[in-house]
Amino acid sequence: MDTTTPLLNLINVSKRFGGIHALKGIDFEVRPGEVHALVGENGAGKSTMMKILAGVITDYEGEMRWRGRPVRLKGPRHALDLGIAMIHQELSVMPELTVAENIFLGRQPLKGGVVDWPRMFREAEASLAELGFEHVNVRDTLDRYPLGVHQLVEIARAITSGAQLIIMDEPTSALSPMETHRLLELTRNLVEGGDKSVVYISHFLEEVTWVADRITVLRDGEKITTLKAKNADKQELVRLMLGKETEFFEESYIGAREVEDTHELREPVLTVRGLSKPRAFEDVSFELHAGEILGLYGLIGSGHFELGEALYGLLKPTSGEMVLSGKPLRGNPRRAIDRGVAYVPPSRRSGLFLEKPIYQNISLPWLAHISGFVPSVAKEVKVADEVIHRVGVRPPDPLKEVVFLSGGNQQKVAIARWLVELPKVFVVSEPTRGMDVGAKEEVMHILKEMSAAGVGVLLISSEPETILAAAERILVMAKGRIVEEFVDQQVTKEMLLAAAAGEMVEQPA
Amino acid sequence: MAQKSAETTKPPSKLRAFLAKSREYAPVWTLLVLFLFFSVYSDSFLTLENMGNILNQVSLLAIMGTGITFVLLTAQIDLSVSYMATFTGVVAAYYTAAHMAQPWPILVALLAAAFLGVINGVGTAWLGIPSFMVTLAMSLIASGLSLWLTHGRIIFDLPPLANILGSGRIFGIKWLVIVAALTLLAGHLILRYTRFGRYVYMTGANPKAAELAGVNTKGIVTAVMVIAAVTAGLAGVVGIGRLGSATPTAFDGMLIDAIGAVVLGGTSLFGGIGGIPQTVIGLLILGVLRNGLDQISVDIYMKTLITGIILLVALVFNIVFAGKKEG
């Protein structure tokens, strides 16, 4: 393999959407046998660039070269034929099919017009073995395996289809630390041979600096720089990505935070004792105090989201008790709201009416309070207008449909609803998932203001950065139990991950 | 080259915006086109008398369609409405024939319909059976009850009120049309201006989000199933007055038209979008089409085919463009 000719080049590539420059004069190069990471805030142009590489966007300005020769991709199929495969953030696997079928999706080996199963199983096994995953039975349906294996299957599919360049878009966002670790090692192994290359997109700078050979930083559609990963300093990267500095970013990206022990000075507003729900959580006890932000960290599947649902009456615990301001808390969301419990679900879409105007999204829980049997739109709009200005929804137009807002602004609407009447307890799950750093900071700021106003905030997340950015006290859940509490000490991302993963290692495999 | 390609990106978005708009107004255009078409090609279509006929012809559908609009707005469906109408008419006639004091037969009949609606609602909302299955079963039950009560015979003893509402006039206007108009109006006021109406829309737009906002979505779904049953029952009671008798299959055939009219008007099958104004347009499209085809003396055997094709085209509009909304 000629290592002097880059596998892929972009030369002065620009892309406009309407009046907006999504990419401005990008020069980008992937060498054979390298992992080239792409970092930047949401909206920096990463996804536009990936779509150009993968043939999804074909009408750009500038030139793409594949192995030194100019190409103009006609579509994703063309990209695949050349050897460019993209592994999407949202996986395109079929959990009901076998592992082997997923690997050979759409191109199963045939014999006399029917699928040649023995051959397919054999080749699937071989390709997984090559990736170092012999323990996966290719005859099992994929849904029997964790998400890490789903990701693996996508990679195996890309490789068996002959891909030379594999684009990975946030491949670890849903993975546990162990799975992440394996994926990173696998990514390194992939490029070892020197003929395959990976473009690796991630928010997690630690992964990026570990796995990549080179890092390209994008900001506002422009390439800021390409640097060697070895020399990269995380704080420096953050600064390059943002073009500015704030304490928050360092806290959230560098992943360390001083947790203070101020909670004992405050009144407990919510007491949970011995709460259990089979296959969700077991024997959970904790206190939430007025005016504190209590972080509840856990890996996906550790039961922390379900605990949040139980507090809001969406799940009925089988035993244990929840006491809010001295009285037992039970029932449905309506009763929870009336008692002063507010809730934002981990998936933004499930909590919002995208096709409906902002004001209707905000007023729904309060219709009976805002006006009588006949809602007054004027009053609703007024109430909504006030709270969306407070949280800084852009554009602050209560009549606009939520679907037209960016993800961060949608989340602000979801939170703003609970500012109409301030709750006692605010259970907020994954409030900043998939948001850019600026929007994250704004959301965290709102949570801090709410806690300053006396609300007990339970911040539930699987992203250590989110927890570390705001929580004053941190609980860690694993396998449905609270396994660790961090109070009054320096907490790092590594400590959280270790606590969350520790329990898992002890489990028999 | 680059400029050219930049321009080529624009038309699709404009086209999409245009299609989105036309989806909203397609029913109105359809109605206008049909109306103009029949006015030009038939001498007898555009007369005051014939306009009255059209209103008369769609009145029963309108009463039934009001309830169906509620159901579709919550993203559910009710396939039992026409059988409910038959059943309610039969019950009202049955107790009249049994000399129950008026107006009790009508009230008993509407209560019976409401009860069947509760079963539909509980089955859908609390037991989680898809509404089309529950209501399909209910259509057999309602139909079976009608047959059982009548033993297949026709009942000619009708409540006097049913006779008046079904075939009487006041100031030259048929009571039937007035009942239909009032039912539509009541439905519209409830959907547009009450808290309950908002809950109906929000439940249909996103049931999970509605639940998270404290809306009793199961209660809402049950309520709309009851409303659909009661409006169907009302159509049955008025309908027997119009027919002059209660038969065990009197209104069974109205199901497709009733649901079709609501969907034709533009109320989304996926919930949350639409309303009574849309239903009115849909009813008029169906009424004009049916009536107009008679006026221009199309082969009577083609009438159903043409109506079916128009319904299909409307559904394509509804589903193809409504489906785009999430993408």
mmCIF file of N, CA, C and O in Angstrom, chain B residues 150-221:
data_model
loop_
_atom_site.group_PDB
_atom_site.id
_atom_site.type_symbol
_atom_site.label_atom_id
_atom_site.label_comp_id
_atom_site.label_asym_id
_atom_site.label_seq_id
_atom_site.Cartn_x
_atom_site.Cartn_y
_atom_site.Cartn_z
ATOM 1 N N THR B 150 -84.804 -7.981 17.368
ATOM 2 C CA THR B 150 -85.865 -7.908 16.360
ATOM 3 C C THR B 150 -86.259 -9.282 15.827
ATOM 4 O O THR B 150 -87.291 -9.422 15.191
ATOM 5 N N HIS B 151 -85.385 -10.251 16.086
ATOM 6 C CA HIS B 151 -85.556 -11.564 15.451
ATOM 7 C C HIS B 151 -85.676 -11.406 13.941
ATOM 8 O O HIS B 151 -86.445 -12.102 13.280
ATOM 9 N N GLY B 152 -84.955 -10.443 13.423
ATOM 10 C CA GLY B 152 -84.920 -10.249 11.986
ATOM 11 C C GLY B 152 -86.113 -9.503 11.422
ATOM 12 O O GLY B 152 -86.185 -9.244 10.227
ATOM 13 N N ARG B 153 -87.085 -9.154 12.290
ATOM 14 C CA ARG B 153 -88.279 -8.476 11.775
ATOM 15 C C ARG B 153 -88.087 -6.969 11.772
ATOM 16 O O ARG B 153 -87.200 -6.437 12.416
ATOM 17 N N ILE B 154 -88.965 -6.303 11.046
ATOM 18 C CA ILE B 154 -88.937 -4.852 10.994
ATOM 19 C C ILE B 154 -89.922 -4.310 12.022
ATOM 20 O O ILE B 154 -91.032 -4.823 12.155
ATOM 21 N N ILE B 155 -89.495 -3.291 12.776
ATOM 22 C CA ILE B 155 -90.391 -2.692 13.779
ATOM 23 C C ILE B 155 -90.897 -1.358 13.233
ATOM 24 O O ILE B 155 -90.107 -0.503 12.844
ATOM 25 N N PHE B 156 -92.209 -1.232 13.232
ATOM 26 C CA PHE B 156 -92.779 0.018 12.697
ATOM 27 C C PHE B 156 -93.216 0.981 13.792
ATOM 28 O O PHE B 156 -93.585 2.111 13.509
ATOM 29 N N ASP B 157 -93.202 0.520 15.055
ATOM 30 C CA ASP B 157 -93.570 1.423 16.149
ATOM 31 C C ASP B 157 -92.352 2.256 16.525
ATOM 32 O O ASP B 157 -91.398 1.732 17.092
ATOM 33 N N LEU B 158 -92.411 3.528 16.201
ATOM 34 C CA LEU B 158 -91.243 4.369 16.477
ATOM 35 C C LEU B 158 -91.596 5.435 17.502
ATOM 36 O O LEU B 158 -92.751 5.864 17.597
ATOM 37 N N PRO B 159 -90.588 5.882 18.252
ATOM 38 C CA PRO B 159 -90.863 6.985 19.168
ATOM 39 C C PRO B 159 -91.303 8.206 18.348
ATOM 40 O O PRO B 159 -90.689 8.500 17.323
ATOM 41 N N PRO B 160 -92.329 8.908 18.789
ATOM 42 C CA PRO B 160 -92.801 10.075 18.026
ATOM 43 C C PRO B 160 -91.696 11.101 17.793
ATOM 44 O O PRO B 160 -91.608 11.687 16.720
ATOM 45 N N LEU B 161 -90.835 11.263 18.811
ATOM 46 C CA LEU B 161 -89.757 12.235 18.670
ATOM 47 C C LEU B 161 -88.832 11.856 17.512
ATOM 48 O O LEU B 161 -88.377 12.708 16.747
ATOM 49 N N ALA B 162 -88.599 10.542 17.370
ATOM 50 C CA ALA B 162 -87.748 10.071 16.276
ATOM 51 C C ALA B 162 -88.398 10.406 14.934
ATOM 52 O O ALA B 162 -87.712 10.825 13.989
ATOM 53 N N ASN B 163 -89.700 10.226 14.865
ATOM 54 C CA ASN B 163 -90.414 10.557 13.628
ATOM 55 C C ASN B 163 -90.278 12.025 13.276
ATOM 56 O O ASN B 163 -90.048 12.389 12.126
ATOM 57 N N ILE B 164 -90.444 12.873 14.318
ATOM 58 C CA ILE B 164 -90.364 14.317 14.056
ATOM 59 C C ILE B 164 -88.961 14.690 13.590
ATOM 60 O O ILE B 164 -88.765 15.348 12.568
ATOM 61 N N LEU B 165 -87.966 14.237 14.351
ATOM 62 C CA LEU B 165 -86.592 14.621 14.032
ATOM 63 C C LEU B 165 -86.149 14.016 12.703
ATOM 64 O O LEU B 165 -85.343 14.593 11.980
ATOM 65 N N GLY B 166 -86.698 12.870 12.383
ATOM 66 C CA GLY B 166 -86.256 12.174 11.177
ATOM 67 C C GLY B 166 -86.925 12.670 9.915
ATOM 68 O O GLY B 166 -86.298 12.754 8.859
ATOM 69 N N SER B 167 -88.229 13.003 10.021
ATOM 70 C CA SER B 167 -88.887 13.421 8.773
ATOM 71 C C SER B 167 -89.699 14.704 8.890
ATOM 72 O O SER B 167 -90.307 15.128 7.918
ATOM 73 N N GLY B 168 -89.693 15.339 10.090
ATOM 74 C CA GLY B 168 -90.460 16.572 10.246
ATOM 75 C C GLY B 168 -89.714 17.786 9.736
ATOM 76 O O GLY B 168 -88.527 17.741 9.418
ATOM 77 N N ARG B 169 -90.449 18.880 9.616
ATOM 78 C CA ARG B 169 -89.837 20.141 9.192
ATOM 79 C C ARG B 169 -90.237 21.239 10.151
ATOM 80 O O ARG B 169 -91.287 21.166 10.799
ATOM 81 N N ILE B 170 -89.429 22.244 10.232
ATOM 82 C CA ILE B 170 -89.807 23.444 10.964
ATOM 83 C C ILE B 170 -89.362 24.633 10.129
ATOM 84 O O ILE B 170 -88.215 24.681 9.658
ATOM 85 N N PHE B 171 -90.263 25.558 9.934
ATOM 86 C CA PHE B 171 -90.019 26.695 9.026
ATOM 87 C C PHE B 171 -89.472 26.220 7.699
ATOM 88 O O PHE B 171 -88.556 26.814 7.127
ATOM 89 N N GLY B 172 -89.961 25.109 7.223
ATOM 90 C CA GLY B 172 -89.531 24.620 5.922
ATOM 91 C C GLY B 172 -88.201 23.891 5.912
ATOM 92 O O GLY B 172 -87.782 23.373 4.894
ATOM 93 N N ILE B 173 -87.515 23.892 7.082
ATOM 94 C CA ILE B 173 -86.226 23.188 7.115
ATOM 95 C C ILE B 173 -86.421 21.845 7.802
ATOM 96 O O ILE B 173 -87.124 21.751 8.813
ATOM 97 N N LYS B 174 -85.782 20.833 7.269
ATOM 98 C CA LYS B 174 -85.911 19.517 7.884
ATOM 99 C C LYS B 174 -85.246 19.500 9.252
ATOM 100 O O LYS B 174 -84.120 19.992 9.412
ATOM 101 N N TRP B 175 -85.946 18.933 10.207
ATOM 102 C CA TRP B 175 -85.377 18.773 11.540
ATOM 103 C C TRP B 175 -84.054 18.000 11.473
ATOM 104 O O TRP B 175 -83.108 18.265 12.209
ATOM 105 N N LEU B 176 -84.010 17.027 10.581
ATOM 106 C CA LEU B 176 -82.831 16.180 10.417
ATOM 107 C C LEU B 176 -81.576 17.036 10.186
ATOM 108 O O LEU B 176 -80.524 16.829 10.808
ATOM 109 N N VAL B 177 -81.732 18.024 9.291
ATOM 110 C CA VAL B 177 -80.591 18.896 8.984
ATOM 111 C C VAL B 177 -80.222 19.734 10.194
ATOM 112 O O VAL B 177 -79.040 19.946 10.504
ATOM 113 N N ILE B 178 -81.254 20.183 10.925
ATOM 114 C CA ILE B 178 -80.991 20.997 12.113
ATOM 115 C C ILE B 178 -80.255 20.187 13.174
ATOM 116 O O ILE B 178 -79.262 20.645 13.763
ATOM 117 N N VAL B 179 -80.713 18.944 13.379
ATOM 118 C CA VAL B 179 -80.045 18.083 14.368
ATOM 119 C C VAL B 179 -78.586 17.890 13.973
ATOM 120 O O VAL B 179 -77.669 17.983 14.803
ATOM 121 N N ALA B 180 -78.365 17.624 12.681
ATOM 122 C CA ALA B 180 -76.988 17.423 12.209
ATOM 123 C C ALA B 180 -76.148 18.664 12.452
ATOM 124 O O ALA B 180 -75.026 18.590 12.963
ATOM 125 N N ALA B 181 -76.725 19.821 12.107
ATOM 126 C CA ALA B 181 -75.970 21.068 12.268
ATOM 127 C C ALA B 181 -75.649 21.315 13.733
ATOM 128 O O ALA B 181 -74.521 21.707 14.084
ATOM 129 N N LEU B 182 -76.641 21.059 14.601
ATOM 130 C CA LEU B 182 -76.403 21.289 16.033
ATOM 131 C C LEU B 182 -75.353 20.322 16.569
ATOM 132 O O LEU B 182 -74.518 20.692 17.403
ATOM 133 N N THR B 183 -75.401 19.078 16.104
ATOM 134 C CA THR B 183 -74.408 18.102 16.574
ATOM 135 C C THR B 183 -73.002 18.535 16.161
ATOM 136 O O THR B 183 -72.063 18.515 16.959
ATOM 137 N N LEU B 184 -72.882 18.936 14.900
ATOM 138 C CA LEU B 184 -71.576 19.405 14.422
ATOM 139 C C LEU B 184 -71.116 20.621 15.214
ATOM 140 O O LEU B 184 -69.959 20.709 15.635
ATOM 141 N N LEU B 185 -72.053 21.529 15.462
ATOM 142 C CA LEU B 185 -71.698 22.757 16.187
ATOM 143 C C LEU B 185 -71.219 22.428 17.596
ATOM 144 O O LEU B 185 -70.189 22.929 18.055
ATOM 145 N N ALA B 186 -71.985 21.542 18.258
ATOM 146 C CA ALA B 186 -71.593 21.161 19.619
ATOM 147 C C ALA B 186 -70.208 20.532 19.596
ATOM 148 O O ALA B 186 -69.341 20.859 20.423
ATOM 149 N N GLY B 187 -69.999 19.634 18.642
ATOM 150 C CA GLY B 187 -68.683 18.988 18.532
ATOM 151 C C GLY B 187 -67.585 20.017 18.334
ATOM 152 O O GLY B 187 -66.524 19.952 18.962
ATOM 153 N N HIS B 188 -67.867 20.974 17.465
ATOM 154 C CA HIS B 188 -66.863 21.989 17.166
ATOM 155 C C HIS B 188 -66.534 22.817 18.403
ATOM 156 O O HIS B 188 -65.366 23.064 18.718
ATOM 157 N N LEU B 189 -67.581 23.247 19.110
ATOM 158 C CA LEU B 189 -67.350 24.072 20.300
ATOM 159 C C LEU B 189 -66.528 23.304 21.329
ATOM 160 O O LEU B 189 -65.612 23.845 21.949
ATOM 161 N N ILE B 190 -66.870 22.030 21.504
ATOM 162 C CA ILE B 190 -66.142 21.232 22.491
ATOM 163 C C ILE B 190 -64.678 21.079 22.086
ATOM 164 O O ILE B 190 -63.764 21.302 22.877
ATOM 165 N N LEU B 191 -64.453 20.725 20.826
ATOM 166 C CA LEU B 191 -63.080 20.481 20.387
ATOM 167 C C LEU B 191 -62.249 21.755 20.391
ATOM 168 O O LEU B 191 -61.090 21.760 20.774
ATOM 169 N N ARG B 192 -62.857 22.841 19.959
ATOM 170 C CA ARG B 192 -62.077 24.050 19.773
ATOM 171 C C ARG B 192 -61.914 24.850 21.055
ATOM 172 O O ARG B 192 -60.875 25.441 21.293
ATOM 173 N N TYR B 193 -62.927 24.830 21.884
ATOM 174 C CA TYR B 193 -62.903 25.802 22.973
ATOM 175 C C TYR B 193 -62.819 25.232 24.385
ATOM 176 O O TYR B 193 -62.670 25.989 25.327
ATOM 177 N N THR B 194 -62.931 23.918 24.555
ATOM 178 C CA THR B 194 -62.890 23.430 25.937
ATOM 179 C C THR B 194 -61.554 22.782 26.251
ATOM 180 O O THR B 194 -60.794 22.421 25.362
ATOM 181 N N ARG B 195 -61.322 22.648 27.545
ATOM 182 C CA ARG B 195 -60.112 21.977 28.008
ATOM 183 C C ARG B 195 -60.114 20.533 27.516
ATOM 184 O O ARG B 195 -59.107 20.024 27.059
ATOM 185 N N PHE B 196 -61.290 19.915 27.618
ATOM 186 C CA PHE B 196 -61.407 18.536 27.143
ATOM 187 C C PHE B 196 -60.976 18.441 25.682
ATOM 188 O O PHE B 196 -60.246 17.532 25.282
ATOM 189 N N GLY B 197 -61.448 19.404 24.873
ATOM 190 C CA GLY B 197 -61.090 19.402 23.458
ATOM 191 C C GLY B 197 -59.582 19.469 23.257
ATOM 192 O O GLY B 197 -59.019 18.751 22.438
ATOM 193 N N ARG B 198 -58.928 20.326 24.037
ATOM 194 C CA ARG B 198 -57.474 20.415 23.928
ATOM 195 C C ARG B 198 -56.834 19.086 24.293
ATOM 196 O O ARG B 198 -55.901 18.622 23.642
ATOM 197 N N TYR B 199 -57.340 18.461 25.349
ATOM 198 C CA TYR B 199 -56.796 17.165 25.749
ATOM 199 C C TYR B 199 -56.948 16.137 24.626
ATOM 200 O O TYR B 199 -56.085 15.292 24.415
ATOM 201 N N VAL B 200 -58.085 16.205 23.914
ATOM 202 C CA VAL B 200 -58.312 15.273 22.805
ATOM 203 C C VAL B 200 -57.211 15.453 21.751
ATOM 204 O O VAL B 200 -56.570 14.492 21.327
ATOM 205 N N TYR B 201 -56.966 16.695 21.365
ATOM 206 C CA TYR B 201 -55.938 16.959 20.345
ATOM 207 C C TYR B 201 -54.561 16.511 20.831
ATOM 208 O O TYR B 201 -53.798 15.888 20.097
ATOM 209 N N MET B 202 -54.234 16.864 22.083
ATOM 210 C CA MET B 202 -52.893 16.575 22.573
ATOM 211 C C MET B 202 -52.694 15.071 22.746
ATOM 212 O O MET B 202 -51.610 14.552 22.495
ATOM 213 N N THR B 203 -53.740 14.383 23.179
ATOM 214 C CA THR B 203 -53.629 12.934 23.316
ATOM 215 C C THR B 203 -53.335 12.302 21.965
ATOM 216 O O THR B 203 -52.528 11.388 21.849
ATOM 217 N N GLY B 204 -53.997 12.812 20.939
ATOM 218 C CA GLY B 204 -53.763 12.260 19.612
ATOM 219 C C GLY B 204 -52.408 12.639 19.058
ATOM 220 O O GLY B 204 -51.750 11.847 18.397
ATOM 221 N N ALA B 205 -51.948 13.856 19.367
ATOM 222 C CA ALA B 205 -50.679 14.332 18.821
ATOM 223 C C ALA B 205 -49.510 13.544 19.383
ATOM 224 O O ALA B 205 -48.557 13.238 18.685
ATOM 225 N N ASN B 206 -49.561 13.192 20.639
ATOM 226 C CA ASN B 206 -48.496 12.417 21.273
ATOM 227 C C ASN B 206 -49.000 11.889 22.611
ATOM 228 O O ASN B 206 -48.911 12.569 23.630
ATOM 229 N N PRO B 207 -49.532 10.667 22.623
ATOM 230 C CA PRO B 207 -50.161 10.143 23.839
ATOM 231 C C PRO B 207 -49.203 10.097 25.025
ATOM 232 O O PRO B 207 -49.580 10.406 26.152
ATOM 233 N N LYS B 208 -47.939 9.745 24.747
ATOM 234 C CA LYS B 208 -46.963 9.641 25.836
ATOM 235 C C LYS B 208 -46.722 11.023 26.452
ATOM 236 O O LYS B 208 -46.724 11.180 27.673
ATOM 237 N N ALA B 209 -46.539 12.011 25.585
ATOM 238 C CA ALA B 209 -46.288 13.362 26.081
ATOM 239 C C ALA B 209 -47.504 13.895 26.838
ATOM 240 O O ALA B 209 -47.366 14.596 27.831
ATOM 241 N N ALA B 210 -48.695 13.542 26.356
ATOM 242 C CA ALA B 210 -49.900 13.997 27.051
ATOM 243 C C ALA B 210 -49.958 13.399 28.449
ATOM 244 O O ALA B 210 -50.264 14.080 29.426
ATOM 245 N N GLU B 211 -49.618 12.123 28.539
ATOM 246 C CA GLU B 211 -49.623 11.471 29.846
ATOM 247 C C GLU B 211 -48.604 12.147 30.761
ATOM 248 O O GLU B 211 -48.873 12.408 31.934
ATOM 249 N N LEU B 212 -47.437 12.446 30.215
ATOM 250 C CA LEU B 212 -46.388 13.088 31.012
ATOM 251 C C LEU B 212 -46.799 14.475 31.474
ATOM 252 O O LEU B 212 -46.287 14.974 32.471
ATOM 253 N N ALA B 213 -47.703 15.106 30.730
ATOM 254 C CA ALA B 213 -48.158 16.437 31.132
ATOM 255 C C ALA B 213 -49.375 16.349 32.046
ATOM 256 O O ALA B 213 -50.036 17.349 32.300
ATOM 257 N N GLY B 214 -49.668 15.152 32.511
ATOM 258 C CA GLY B 214 -50.731 14.998 33.483
ATOM 259 C C GLY B 214 -52.116 14.802 32.898
ATOM 260 O O GLY B 214 -53.106 14.855 33.624
ATOM 261 N N VAL B 215 -52.190 14.575 31.590
ATOM 262 C CA VAL B 215 -53.493 14.331 30.979
ATOM 263 C C VAL B 215 -53.881 12.864 31.210
ATOM 264 O O VAL B 215 -53.060 11.973 31.037
ATOM 265 N N ASN B 216 -55.104 12.661 31.620
ATOM 266 C CA ASN B 216 -55.599 11.302 31.820
ATOM 267 C C ASN B 216 -55.968 10.736 30.446
ATOM 268 O O ASN B 216 -57.119 10.741 30.032
ATOM 269 N N THR B 217 -54.946 10.261 29.741
ATOM 270 C CA THR B 217 -55.154 9.874 28.341
ATOM 271 C C THR B 217 -56.113 8.698 28.209
ATOM 272 O O THR B 217 -56.872 8.619 27.248
ATOM 273 N N LYS B 218 -56.082 7.795 29.185
ATOM 274 C CA LYS B 218 -57.008 6.661 29.114
ATOM 275 C C LYS B 218 -58.440 7.146 29.235
ATOM 276 O O LYS B 218 -59.333 6.677 28.531
ATOM 277 N N GLY B 219 -58.627 8.098 30.121
ATOM 278 C CA GLY B 219 -59.950 8.685 30.279
ATOM 279 C C GLY B 219 -60.402 9.386 29.007
ATOM 280 O O GLY B 219 -61.560 9.286 28.603
ATOM 281 N N ILE B 220 -59.471 10.087 28.369
ATOM 282 C CA ILE B 220 -59.806 10.818 27.141
ATOM 283 C C ILE B 220 -60.208 9.832 26.042
ATOM 284 O O ILE B 220 -61.217 10.025 25.350
ATOM 285 N N VAL B 221 -59.430 8.776 25.898
ATOM 286 C CA VAL B 221 -59.745 7.794 24.853
ATOM 287 C C VAL B 221 -61.106 7.158 25.123
ATOM 288 O O VAL B 221 -61.925 6.997 24.214
#
